[in-house]
Coordinates of N, CA and C in Angstrom, one line a residue:
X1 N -124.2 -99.2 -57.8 CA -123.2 -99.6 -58.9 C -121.9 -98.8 -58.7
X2 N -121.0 -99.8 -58.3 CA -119.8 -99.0 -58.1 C -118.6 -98.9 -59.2
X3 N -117.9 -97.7 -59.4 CA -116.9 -97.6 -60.8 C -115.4 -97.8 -59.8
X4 N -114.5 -98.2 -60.1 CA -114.0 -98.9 -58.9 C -112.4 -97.8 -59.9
X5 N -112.6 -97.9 -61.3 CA -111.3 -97.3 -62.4 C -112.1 -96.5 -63.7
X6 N -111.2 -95.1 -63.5 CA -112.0 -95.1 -64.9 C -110.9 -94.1 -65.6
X7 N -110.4 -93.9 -66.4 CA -108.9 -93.3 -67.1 C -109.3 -93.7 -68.6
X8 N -108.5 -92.4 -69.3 CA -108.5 -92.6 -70.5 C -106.7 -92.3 -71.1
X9 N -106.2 -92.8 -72.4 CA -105.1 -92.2 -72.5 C -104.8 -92.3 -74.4
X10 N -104.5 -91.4 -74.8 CA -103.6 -91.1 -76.0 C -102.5 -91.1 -76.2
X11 N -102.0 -92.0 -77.4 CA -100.3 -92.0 -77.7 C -100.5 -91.6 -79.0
X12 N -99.7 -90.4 -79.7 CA -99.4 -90.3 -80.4 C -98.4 -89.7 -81.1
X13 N -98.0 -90.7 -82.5 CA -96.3 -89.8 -82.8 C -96.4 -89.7 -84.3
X14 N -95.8 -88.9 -84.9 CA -95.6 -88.3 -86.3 C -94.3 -87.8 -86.6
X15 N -93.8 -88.1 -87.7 CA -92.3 -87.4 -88.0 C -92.8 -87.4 -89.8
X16 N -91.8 -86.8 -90.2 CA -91.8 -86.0 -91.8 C -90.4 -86.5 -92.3
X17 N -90.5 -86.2 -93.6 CA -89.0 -85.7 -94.2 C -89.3 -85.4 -95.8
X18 N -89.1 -84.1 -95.8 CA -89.1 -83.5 -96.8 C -88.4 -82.7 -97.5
X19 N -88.4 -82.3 -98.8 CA -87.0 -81.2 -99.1 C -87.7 -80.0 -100.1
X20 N -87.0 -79.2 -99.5 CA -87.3 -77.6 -100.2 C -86.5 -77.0 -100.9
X21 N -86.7 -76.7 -101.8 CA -85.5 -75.8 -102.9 C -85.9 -73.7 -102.7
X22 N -85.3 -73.9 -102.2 CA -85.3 -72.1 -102.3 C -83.4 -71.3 -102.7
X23 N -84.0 -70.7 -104.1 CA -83.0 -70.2 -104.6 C -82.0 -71.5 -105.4
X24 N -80.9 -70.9 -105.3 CA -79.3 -72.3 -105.2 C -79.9 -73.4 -104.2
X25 N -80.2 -73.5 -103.0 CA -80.5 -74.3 -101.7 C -81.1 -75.4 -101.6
X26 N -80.6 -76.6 -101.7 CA -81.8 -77.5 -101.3 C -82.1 -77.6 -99.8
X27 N -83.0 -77.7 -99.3 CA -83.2 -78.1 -97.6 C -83.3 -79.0 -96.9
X28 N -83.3 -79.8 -96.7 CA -83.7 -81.1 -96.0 C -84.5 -81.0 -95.1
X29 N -86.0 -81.1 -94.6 CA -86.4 -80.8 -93.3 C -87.0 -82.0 -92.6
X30 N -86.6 -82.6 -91.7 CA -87.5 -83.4 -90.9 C -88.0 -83.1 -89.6
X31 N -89.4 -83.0 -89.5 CA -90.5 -82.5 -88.3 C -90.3 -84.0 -87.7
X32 N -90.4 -84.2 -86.5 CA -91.2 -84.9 -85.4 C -92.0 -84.6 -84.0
X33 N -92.9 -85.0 -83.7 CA -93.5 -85.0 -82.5 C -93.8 -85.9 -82.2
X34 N -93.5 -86.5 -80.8 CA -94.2 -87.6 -79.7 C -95.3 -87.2 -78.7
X35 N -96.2 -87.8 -78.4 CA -97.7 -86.9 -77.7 C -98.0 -87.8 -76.6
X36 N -98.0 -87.5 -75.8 CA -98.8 -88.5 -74.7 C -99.8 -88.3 -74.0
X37 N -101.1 -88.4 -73.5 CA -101.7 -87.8 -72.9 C -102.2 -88.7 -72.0
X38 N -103.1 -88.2 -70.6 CA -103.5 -89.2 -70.2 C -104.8 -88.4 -69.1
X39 N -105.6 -89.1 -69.0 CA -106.8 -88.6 -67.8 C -107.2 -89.9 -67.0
X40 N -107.3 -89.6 -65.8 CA -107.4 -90.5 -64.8 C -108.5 -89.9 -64.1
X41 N -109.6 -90.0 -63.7 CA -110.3 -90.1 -62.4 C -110.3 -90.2 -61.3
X42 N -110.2 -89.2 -60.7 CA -109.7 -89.0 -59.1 C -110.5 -88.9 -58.0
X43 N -111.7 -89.6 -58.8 CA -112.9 -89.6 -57.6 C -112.8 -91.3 -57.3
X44 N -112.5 -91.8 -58.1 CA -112.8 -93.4 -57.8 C -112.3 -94.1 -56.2
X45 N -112.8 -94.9 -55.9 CA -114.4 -95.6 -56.5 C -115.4 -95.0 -55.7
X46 N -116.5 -94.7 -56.7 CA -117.5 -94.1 -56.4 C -119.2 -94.8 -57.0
X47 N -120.2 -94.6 -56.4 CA -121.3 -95.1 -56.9 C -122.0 -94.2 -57.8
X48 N -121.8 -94.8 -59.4 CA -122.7 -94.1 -60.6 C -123.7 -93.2 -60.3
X49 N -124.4 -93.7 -59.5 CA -125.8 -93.8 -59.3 C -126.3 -92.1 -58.1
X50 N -125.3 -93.0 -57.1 CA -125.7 -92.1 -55.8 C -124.5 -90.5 -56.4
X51 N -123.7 -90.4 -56.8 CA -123.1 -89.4 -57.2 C -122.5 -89.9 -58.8
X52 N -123.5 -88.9 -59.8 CA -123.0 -89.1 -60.9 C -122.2 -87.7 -61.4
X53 N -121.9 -87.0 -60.2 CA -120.6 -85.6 -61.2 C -119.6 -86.3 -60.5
X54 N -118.9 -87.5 -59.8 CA -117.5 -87.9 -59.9 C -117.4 -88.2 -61.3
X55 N -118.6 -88.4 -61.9 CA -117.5 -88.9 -63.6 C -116.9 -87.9 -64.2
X56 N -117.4 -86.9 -63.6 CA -116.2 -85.4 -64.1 C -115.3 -84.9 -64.2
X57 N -114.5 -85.9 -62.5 CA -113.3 -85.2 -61.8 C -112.4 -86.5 -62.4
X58 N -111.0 -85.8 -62.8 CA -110.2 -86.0 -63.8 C -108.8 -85.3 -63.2
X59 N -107.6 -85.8 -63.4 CA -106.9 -85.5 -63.1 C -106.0 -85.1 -64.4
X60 N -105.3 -84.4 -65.0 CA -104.4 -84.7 -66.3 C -103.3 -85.0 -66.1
X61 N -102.7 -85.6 -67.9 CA -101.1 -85.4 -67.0 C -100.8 -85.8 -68.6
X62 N -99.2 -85.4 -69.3 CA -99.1 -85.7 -70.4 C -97.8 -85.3 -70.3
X63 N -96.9 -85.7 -71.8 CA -95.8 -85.5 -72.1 C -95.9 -85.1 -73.2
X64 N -94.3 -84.2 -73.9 CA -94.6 -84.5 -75.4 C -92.6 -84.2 -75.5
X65 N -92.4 -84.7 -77.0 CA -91.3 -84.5 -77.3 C -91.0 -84.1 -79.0
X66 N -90.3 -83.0 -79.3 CA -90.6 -82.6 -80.5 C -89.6 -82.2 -81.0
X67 N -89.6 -82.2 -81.8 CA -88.1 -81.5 -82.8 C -88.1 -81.4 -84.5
X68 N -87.1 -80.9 -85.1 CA -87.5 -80.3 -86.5 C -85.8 -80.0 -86.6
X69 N -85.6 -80.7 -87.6 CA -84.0 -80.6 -87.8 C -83.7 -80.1 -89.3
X70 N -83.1 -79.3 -89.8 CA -82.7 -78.3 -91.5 C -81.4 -78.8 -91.9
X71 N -81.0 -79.3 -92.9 CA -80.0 -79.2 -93.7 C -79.4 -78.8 -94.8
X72 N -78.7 -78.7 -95.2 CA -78.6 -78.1 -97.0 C -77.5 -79.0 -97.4
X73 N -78.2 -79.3 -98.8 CA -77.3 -80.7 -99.2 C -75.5 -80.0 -99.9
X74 N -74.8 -80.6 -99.6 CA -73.5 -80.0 -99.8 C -72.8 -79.4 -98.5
X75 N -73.7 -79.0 -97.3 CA -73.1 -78.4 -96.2 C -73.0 -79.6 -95.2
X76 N -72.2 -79.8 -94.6 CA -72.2 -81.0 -93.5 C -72.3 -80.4 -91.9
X77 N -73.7 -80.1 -92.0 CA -73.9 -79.7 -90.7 C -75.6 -79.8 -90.7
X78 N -76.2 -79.6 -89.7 CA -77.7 -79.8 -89.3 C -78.0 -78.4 -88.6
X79 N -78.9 -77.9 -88.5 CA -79.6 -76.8 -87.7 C -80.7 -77.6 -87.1
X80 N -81.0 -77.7 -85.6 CA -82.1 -78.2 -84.9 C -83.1 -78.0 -83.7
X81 N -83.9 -77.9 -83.6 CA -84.6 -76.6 -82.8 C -85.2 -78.0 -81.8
X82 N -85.3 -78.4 -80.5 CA -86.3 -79.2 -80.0 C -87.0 -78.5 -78.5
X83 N -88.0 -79.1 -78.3 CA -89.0 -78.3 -77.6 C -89.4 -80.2 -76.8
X84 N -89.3 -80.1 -75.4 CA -90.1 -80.9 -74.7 C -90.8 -80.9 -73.4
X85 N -91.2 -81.6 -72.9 CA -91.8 -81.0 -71.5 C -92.5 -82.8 -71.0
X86 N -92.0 -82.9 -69.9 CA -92.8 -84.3 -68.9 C -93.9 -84.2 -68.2
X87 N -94.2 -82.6 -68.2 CA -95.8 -82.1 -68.1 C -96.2 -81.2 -68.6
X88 N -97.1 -81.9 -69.7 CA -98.0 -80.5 -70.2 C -98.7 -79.8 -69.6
X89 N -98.8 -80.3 -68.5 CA -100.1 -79.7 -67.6 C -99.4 -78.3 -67.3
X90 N -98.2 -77.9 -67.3 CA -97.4 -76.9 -66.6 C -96.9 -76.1 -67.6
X91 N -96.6 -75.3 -68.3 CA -96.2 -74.4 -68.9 C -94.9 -74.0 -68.8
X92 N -94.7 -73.9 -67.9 CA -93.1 -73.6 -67.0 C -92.5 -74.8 -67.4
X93 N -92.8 -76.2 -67.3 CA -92.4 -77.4 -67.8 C -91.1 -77.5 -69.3
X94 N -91.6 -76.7 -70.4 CA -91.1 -76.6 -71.3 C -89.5 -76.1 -71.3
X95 N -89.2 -77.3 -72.0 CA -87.8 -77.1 -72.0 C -87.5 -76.8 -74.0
X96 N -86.6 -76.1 -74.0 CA -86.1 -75.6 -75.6 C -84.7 -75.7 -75.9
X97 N -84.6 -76.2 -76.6 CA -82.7 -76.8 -77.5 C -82.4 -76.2 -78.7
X98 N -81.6 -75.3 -79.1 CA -81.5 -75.1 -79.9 C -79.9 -75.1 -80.7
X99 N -79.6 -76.0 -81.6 CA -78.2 -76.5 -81.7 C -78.1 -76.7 -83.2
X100 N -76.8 -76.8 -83.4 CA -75.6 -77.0 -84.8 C -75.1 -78.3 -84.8
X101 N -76.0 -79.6 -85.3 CA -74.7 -80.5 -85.4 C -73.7 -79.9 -86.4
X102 N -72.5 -80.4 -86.5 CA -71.4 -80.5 -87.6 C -70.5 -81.9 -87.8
X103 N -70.3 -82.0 -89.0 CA -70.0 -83.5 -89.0 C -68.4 -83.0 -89.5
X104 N -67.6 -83.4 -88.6 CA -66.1 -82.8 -88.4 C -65.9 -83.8 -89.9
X105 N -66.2 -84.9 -89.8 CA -65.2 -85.8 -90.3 C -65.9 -85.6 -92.0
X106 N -66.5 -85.2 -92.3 CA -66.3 -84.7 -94.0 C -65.3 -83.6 -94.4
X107 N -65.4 -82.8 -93.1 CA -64.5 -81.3 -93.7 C -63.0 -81.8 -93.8
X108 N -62.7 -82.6 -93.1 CA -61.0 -83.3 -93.5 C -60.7 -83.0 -94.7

């Protein structure tokens, strides 16, 4: 009995928006994360039967993309932190942003 494909894969995404009062401050915060995962079998095609540890071997591979952005109501600007990577498998992969929108055209 031969397995000719065998792969599995996860998508998943989540975002927020919420507000926090600390002190005078309101906050605005919205979290997001995008998830991808994926496992492939890198033995295929193989016979069930005559070799059943190829169902083991698995190759990974995944993405993610994430971010989390702060405001305070009255200030026209954003604080935003984002974190991504086109392989999780790698560590070194990860990339980090950390930035100020400002919205010129209120301060006029």
């Amino acid at each position: 009995s031969s397995l000719n494909e065998l792969k599995g894969s996860l998508r998943a995404s989540v975002s927020d928006d919420f507000e926090v009062t600390i002190g005078d401050y309101d906050l605005n915060v919205k979290p997001s994360i995008a998830l991808s995962l994926d496992a492939i079998n890198s033995a295929t095609p193989f016979d069930v039967f005559d070799t059943p540890s190829q169902l083991l071997e698995f190759d990974f591979s995944g993405t993610f993309d994430s971010e989390v952005i702060v405001g305070v109501d009255g200030i026209p600007a954003n604080a935003y932190l984002r974190a991504k990577s086109d392989d999780i498998t790698s560590i070194s992969s990860i990339e980090f942003e950390l930035g100020l929108d400002i919205d010129l055209d209120s301060i006029k």
